[in-house]
Coordinates of N, CA and C in Angstrom, one line a residue:
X1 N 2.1 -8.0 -22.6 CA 0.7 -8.3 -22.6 C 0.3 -9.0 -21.3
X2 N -0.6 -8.7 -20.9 CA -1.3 -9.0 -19.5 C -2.4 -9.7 -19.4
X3 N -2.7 -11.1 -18.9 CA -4.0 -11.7 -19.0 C -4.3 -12.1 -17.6
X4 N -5.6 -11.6 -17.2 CA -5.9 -11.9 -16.2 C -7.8 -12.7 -16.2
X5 N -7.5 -13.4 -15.1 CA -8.7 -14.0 -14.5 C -8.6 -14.6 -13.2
X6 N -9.7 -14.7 -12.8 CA -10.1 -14.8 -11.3 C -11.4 -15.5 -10.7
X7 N -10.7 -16.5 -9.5 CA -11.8 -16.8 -8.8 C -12.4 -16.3 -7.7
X8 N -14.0 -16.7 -7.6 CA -14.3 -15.8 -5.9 C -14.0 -16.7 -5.2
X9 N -13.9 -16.6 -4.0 CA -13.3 -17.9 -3.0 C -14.5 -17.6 -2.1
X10 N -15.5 -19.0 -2.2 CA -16.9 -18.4 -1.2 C -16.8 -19.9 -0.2
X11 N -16.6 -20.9 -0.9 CA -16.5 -21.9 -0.4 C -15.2 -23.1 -0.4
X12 N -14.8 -24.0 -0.3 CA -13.6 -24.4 0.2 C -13.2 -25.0 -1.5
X13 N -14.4 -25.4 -2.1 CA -14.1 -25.9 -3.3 C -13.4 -25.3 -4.4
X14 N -13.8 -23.2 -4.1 CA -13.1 -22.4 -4.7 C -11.5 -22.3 -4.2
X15 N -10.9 -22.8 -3.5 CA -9.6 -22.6 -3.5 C -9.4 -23.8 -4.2
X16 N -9.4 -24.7 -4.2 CA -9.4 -25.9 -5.5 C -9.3 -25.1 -6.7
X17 N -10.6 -24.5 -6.8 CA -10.2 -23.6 -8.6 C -9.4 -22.4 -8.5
X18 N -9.1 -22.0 -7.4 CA -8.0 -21.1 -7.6 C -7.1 -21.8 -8.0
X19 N -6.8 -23.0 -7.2 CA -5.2 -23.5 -7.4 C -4.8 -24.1 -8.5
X20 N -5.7 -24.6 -9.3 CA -6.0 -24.9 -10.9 C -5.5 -24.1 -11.9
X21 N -6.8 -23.0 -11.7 CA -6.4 -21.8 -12.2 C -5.3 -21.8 -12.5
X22 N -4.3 -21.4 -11.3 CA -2.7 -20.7 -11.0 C -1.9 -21.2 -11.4
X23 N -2.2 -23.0 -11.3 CA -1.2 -23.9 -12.3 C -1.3 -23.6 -13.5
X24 N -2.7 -23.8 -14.3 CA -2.7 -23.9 -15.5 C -2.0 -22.6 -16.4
X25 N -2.3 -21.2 -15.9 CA -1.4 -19.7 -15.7 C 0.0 -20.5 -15.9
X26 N 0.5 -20.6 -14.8 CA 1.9 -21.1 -14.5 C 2.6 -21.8 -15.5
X27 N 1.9 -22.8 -16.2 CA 2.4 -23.8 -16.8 C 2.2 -23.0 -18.3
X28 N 0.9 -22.1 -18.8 CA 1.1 -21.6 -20.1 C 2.4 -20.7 -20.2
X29 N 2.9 -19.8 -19.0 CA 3.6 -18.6 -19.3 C 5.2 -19.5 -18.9
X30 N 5.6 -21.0 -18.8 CA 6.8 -22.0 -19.4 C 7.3 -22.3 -17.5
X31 N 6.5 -21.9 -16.9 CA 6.9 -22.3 -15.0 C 7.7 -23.7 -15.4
X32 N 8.4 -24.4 -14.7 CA 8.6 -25.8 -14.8 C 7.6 -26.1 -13.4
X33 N 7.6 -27.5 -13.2 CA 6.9 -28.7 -12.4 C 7.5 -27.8 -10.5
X34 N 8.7 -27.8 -10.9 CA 8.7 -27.1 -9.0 C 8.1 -25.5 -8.9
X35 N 8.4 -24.6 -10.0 CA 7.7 -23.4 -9.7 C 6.0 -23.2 -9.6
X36 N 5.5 -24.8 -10.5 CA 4.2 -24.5 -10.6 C 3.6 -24.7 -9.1
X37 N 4.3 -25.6 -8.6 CA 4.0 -26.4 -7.1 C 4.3 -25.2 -6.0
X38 N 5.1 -24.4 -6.2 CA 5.2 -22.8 -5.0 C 4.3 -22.2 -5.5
X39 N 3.9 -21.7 -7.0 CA 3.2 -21.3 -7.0 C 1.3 -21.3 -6.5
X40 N 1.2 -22.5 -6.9 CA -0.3 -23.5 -6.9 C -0.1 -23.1 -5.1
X41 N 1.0 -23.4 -4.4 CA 0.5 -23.7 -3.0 C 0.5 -22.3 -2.2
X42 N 1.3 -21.3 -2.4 CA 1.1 -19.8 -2.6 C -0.6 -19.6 -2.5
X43 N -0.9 -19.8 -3.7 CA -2.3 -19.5 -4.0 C -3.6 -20.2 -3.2
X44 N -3.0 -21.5 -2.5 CA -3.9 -22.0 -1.6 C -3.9 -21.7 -0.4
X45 N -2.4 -21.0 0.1 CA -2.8 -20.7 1.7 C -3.3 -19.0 1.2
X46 N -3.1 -18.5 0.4 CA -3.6 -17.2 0.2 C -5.7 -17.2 0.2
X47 N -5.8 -18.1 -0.7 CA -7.5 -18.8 -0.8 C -8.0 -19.1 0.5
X48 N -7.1 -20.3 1.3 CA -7.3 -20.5 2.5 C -7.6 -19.4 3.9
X49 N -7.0 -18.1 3.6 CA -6.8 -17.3 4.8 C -8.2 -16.5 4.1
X50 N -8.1 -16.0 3.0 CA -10.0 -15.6 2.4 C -10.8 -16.4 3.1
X51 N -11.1 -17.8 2.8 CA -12.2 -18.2 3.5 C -12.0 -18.7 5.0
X52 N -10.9 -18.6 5.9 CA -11.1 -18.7 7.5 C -11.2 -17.3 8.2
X53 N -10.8 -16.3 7.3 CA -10.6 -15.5 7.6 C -11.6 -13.7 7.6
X54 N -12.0 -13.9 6.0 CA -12.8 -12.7 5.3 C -14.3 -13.8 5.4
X55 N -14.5 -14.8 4.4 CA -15.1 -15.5 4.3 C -16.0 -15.3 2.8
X56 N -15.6 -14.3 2.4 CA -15.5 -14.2 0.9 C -14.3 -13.1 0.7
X57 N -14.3 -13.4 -0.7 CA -12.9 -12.2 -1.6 C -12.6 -13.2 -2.8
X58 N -11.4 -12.8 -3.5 CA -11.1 -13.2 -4.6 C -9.8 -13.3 -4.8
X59 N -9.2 -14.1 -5.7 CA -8.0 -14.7 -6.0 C -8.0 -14.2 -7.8
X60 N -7.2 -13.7 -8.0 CA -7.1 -13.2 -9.5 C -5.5 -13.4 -9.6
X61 N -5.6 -14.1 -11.1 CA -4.1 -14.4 -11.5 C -3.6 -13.3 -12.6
X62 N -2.7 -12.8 -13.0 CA -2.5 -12.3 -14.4 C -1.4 -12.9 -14.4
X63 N -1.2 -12.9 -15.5 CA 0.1 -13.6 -16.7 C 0.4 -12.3 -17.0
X64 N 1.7 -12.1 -16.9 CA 2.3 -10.9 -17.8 C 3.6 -11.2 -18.6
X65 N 3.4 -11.3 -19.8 CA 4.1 -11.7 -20.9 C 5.0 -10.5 -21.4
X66 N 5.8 -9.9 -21.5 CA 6.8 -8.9 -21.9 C 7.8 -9.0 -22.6
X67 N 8.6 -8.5 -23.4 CA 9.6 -8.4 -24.0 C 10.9 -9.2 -22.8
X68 N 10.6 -8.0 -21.9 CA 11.9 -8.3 -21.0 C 11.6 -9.3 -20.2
X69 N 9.8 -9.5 -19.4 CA 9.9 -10.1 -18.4 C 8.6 -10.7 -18.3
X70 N 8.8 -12.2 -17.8 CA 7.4 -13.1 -17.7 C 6.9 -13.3 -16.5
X71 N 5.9 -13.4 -16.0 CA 5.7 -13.4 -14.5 C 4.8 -13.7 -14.3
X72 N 4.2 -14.3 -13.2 CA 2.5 -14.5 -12.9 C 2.0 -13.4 -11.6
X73 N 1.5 -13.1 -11.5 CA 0.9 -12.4 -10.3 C -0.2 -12.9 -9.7
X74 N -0.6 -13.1 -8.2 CA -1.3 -13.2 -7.4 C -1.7 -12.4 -6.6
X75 N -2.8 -11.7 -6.8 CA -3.6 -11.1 -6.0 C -4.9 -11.4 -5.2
X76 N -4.5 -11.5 -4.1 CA -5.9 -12.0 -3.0 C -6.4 -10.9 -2.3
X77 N -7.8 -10.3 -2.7 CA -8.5 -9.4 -2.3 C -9.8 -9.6 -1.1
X78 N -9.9 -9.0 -0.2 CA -11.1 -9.7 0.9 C -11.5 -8.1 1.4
X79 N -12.8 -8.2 1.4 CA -13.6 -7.3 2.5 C -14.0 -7.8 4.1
X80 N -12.4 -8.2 4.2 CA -13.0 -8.8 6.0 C -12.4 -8.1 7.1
X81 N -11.9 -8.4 7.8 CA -12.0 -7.8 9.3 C -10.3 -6.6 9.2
X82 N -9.9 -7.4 8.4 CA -8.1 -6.7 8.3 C -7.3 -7.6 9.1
X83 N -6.2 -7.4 8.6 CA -5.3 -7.9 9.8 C -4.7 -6.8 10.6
X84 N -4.8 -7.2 11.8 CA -4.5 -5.8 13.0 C -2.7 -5.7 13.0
X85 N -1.9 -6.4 13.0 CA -0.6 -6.2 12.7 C 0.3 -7.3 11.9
X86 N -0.1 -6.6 10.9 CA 0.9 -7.0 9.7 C 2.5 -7.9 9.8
X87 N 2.8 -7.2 10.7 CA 4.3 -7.4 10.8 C 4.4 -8.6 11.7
X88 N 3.5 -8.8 12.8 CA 3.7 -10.1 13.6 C 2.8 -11.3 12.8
X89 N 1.8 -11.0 11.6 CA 1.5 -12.6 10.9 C 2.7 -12.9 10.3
X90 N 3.5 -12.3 9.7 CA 4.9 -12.2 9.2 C 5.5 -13.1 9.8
X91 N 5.6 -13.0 11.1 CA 6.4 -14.2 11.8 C 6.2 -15.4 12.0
X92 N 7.4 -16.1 11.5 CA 7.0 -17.8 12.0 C 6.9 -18.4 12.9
X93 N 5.6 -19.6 12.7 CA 5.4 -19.7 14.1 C 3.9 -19.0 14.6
X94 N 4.1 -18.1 14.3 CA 2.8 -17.4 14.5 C 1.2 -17.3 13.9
X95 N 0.2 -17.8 14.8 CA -1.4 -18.4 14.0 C -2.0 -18.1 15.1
X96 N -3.6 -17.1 13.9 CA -4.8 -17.0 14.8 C -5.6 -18.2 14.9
X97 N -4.9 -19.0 13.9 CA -6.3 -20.1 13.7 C -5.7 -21.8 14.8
X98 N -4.7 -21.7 14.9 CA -4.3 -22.6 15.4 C -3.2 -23.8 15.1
X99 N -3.3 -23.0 13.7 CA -1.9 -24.0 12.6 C -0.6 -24.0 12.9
X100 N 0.1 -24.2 12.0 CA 1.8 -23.9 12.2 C 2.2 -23.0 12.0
X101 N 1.1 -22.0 11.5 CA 2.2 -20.5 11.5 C 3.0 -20.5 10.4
X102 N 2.9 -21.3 8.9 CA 3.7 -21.5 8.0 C 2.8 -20.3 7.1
X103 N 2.2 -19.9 6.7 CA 0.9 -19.2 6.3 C 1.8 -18.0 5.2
X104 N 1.7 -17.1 5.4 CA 1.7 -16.2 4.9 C 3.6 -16.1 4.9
X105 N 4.0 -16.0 5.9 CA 5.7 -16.4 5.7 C 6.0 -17.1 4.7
X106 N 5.0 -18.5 4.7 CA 5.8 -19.3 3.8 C 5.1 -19.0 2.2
X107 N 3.9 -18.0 2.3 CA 3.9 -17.4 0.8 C 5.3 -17.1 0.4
X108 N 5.5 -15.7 1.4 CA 6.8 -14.8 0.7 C 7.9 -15.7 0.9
X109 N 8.4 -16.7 1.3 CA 9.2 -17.9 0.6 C 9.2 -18.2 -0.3
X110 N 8.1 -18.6 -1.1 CA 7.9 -19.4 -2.2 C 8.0 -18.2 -3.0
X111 N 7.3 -17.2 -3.0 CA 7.1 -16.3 -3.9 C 8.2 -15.3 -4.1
X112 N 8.3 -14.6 -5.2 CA 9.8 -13.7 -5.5 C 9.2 -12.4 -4.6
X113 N 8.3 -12.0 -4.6 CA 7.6 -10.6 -4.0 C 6.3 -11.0 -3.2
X114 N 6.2 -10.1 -2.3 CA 5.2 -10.2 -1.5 C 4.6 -8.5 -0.9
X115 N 3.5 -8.1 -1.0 CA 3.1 -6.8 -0.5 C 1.7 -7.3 0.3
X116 N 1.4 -6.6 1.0 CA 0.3 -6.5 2.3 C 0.1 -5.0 2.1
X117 N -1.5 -5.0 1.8 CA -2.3 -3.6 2.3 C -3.5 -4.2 3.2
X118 N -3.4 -3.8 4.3 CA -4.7 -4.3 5.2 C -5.2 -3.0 6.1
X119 N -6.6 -3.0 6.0 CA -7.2 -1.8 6.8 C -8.2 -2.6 7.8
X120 N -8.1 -2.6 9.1 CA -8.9 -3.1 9.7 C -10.3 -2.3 9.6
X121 N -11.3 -3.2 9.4 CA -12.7 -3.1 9.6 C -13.1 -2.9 7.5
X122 N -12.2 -2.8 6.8 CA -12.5 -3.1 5.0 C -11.6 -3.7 4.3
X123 N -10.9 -4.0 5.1 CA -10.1 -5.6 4.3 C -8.8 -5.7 3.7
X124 N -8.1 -6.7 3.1 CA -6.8 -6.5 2.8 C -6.7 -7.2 1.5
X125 N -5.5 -6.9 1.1 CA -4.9 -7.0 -0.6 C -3.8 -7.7 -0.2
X126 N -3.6 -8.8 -1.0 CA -2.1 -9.0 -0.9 C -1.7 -9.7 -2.5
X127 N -0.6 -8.7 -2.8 CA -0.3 -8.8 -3.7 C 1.7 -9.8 -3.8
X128 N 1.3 -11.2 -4.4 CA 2.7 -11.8 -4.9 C 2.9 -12.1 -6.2
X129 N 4.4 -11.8 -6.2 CA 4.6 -12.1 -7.4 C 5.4 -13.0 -8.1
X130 N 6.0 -14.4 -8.9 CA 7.0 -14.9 -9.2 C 7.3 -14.8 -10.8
X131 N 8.6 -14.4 -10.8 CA 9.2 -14.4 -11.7 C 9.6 -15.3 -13.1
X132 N 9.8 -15.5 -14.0 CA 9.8 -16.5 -15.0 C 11.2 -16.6 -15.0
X133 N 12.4 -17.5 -14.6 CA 13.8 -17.3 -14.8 C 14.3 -17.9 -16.0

């Protein structure tokens, strides 16, 4: 079974309710206290790069409940500029905005899976996933 819901991220307050959201997700489908905290923070630099970045898109969680396997998923959708190469935000260390470059690396740290679709000039997807152990 799969439940999903989602916030828009238009303003800075919506990554707040994203990160809510993601706990509360987290904590129904049995996360303990450290996975909800990779998770929740996953979901805020992901919220965060939506609005410095697209300046709208959306954060949608699903819970997937299964026989074999429990999981939460994060998906952050934006109609903004794209990212022009994928492979070097990847690297650490590395920021358009002027931060630590912890960003998106330190998603796919925290997170079990990590996928990037970005088209410059209509936007990018990024899809993470963590596991229930």
């Amino acid at each position: 079974m799969t439940y999903r819901s989602s916030v828009e991220i238009i303003t800075e307050w919506d990554i707040v309710a994203a990160r809510q959201l993601g706990r509360n997700e987290a904590k129904v489908l049995g996360f303990d206290t450290v996975d909800q905290a990779r998770i929740t923070t996953a979901i805020s630099e992901l919220a965060r790069n939506i609005y410095l970045y697209a300046s709208i898109g959306v954060i949608e969680i699903e819970r997937v409940e299964a026989d074999t396997e429990k999981k939460i998923v994060v998906i952050a959708t934006d109609r903004g500029p794209g990212i022009k190469d994928v492979r070097k935000v990847m690297e650490d260390g590395y920021s358009t905005s002027g931060g630590l470059g912890a960003g998106l690396p330190g998603v796919k740290r925290l997170m079990d899976s990590l996928d990037i679709q970005s088209v410059i000039g209509v936007g990018t997807t990024i899809r993470a996933e963590k596991w229930l152990r």
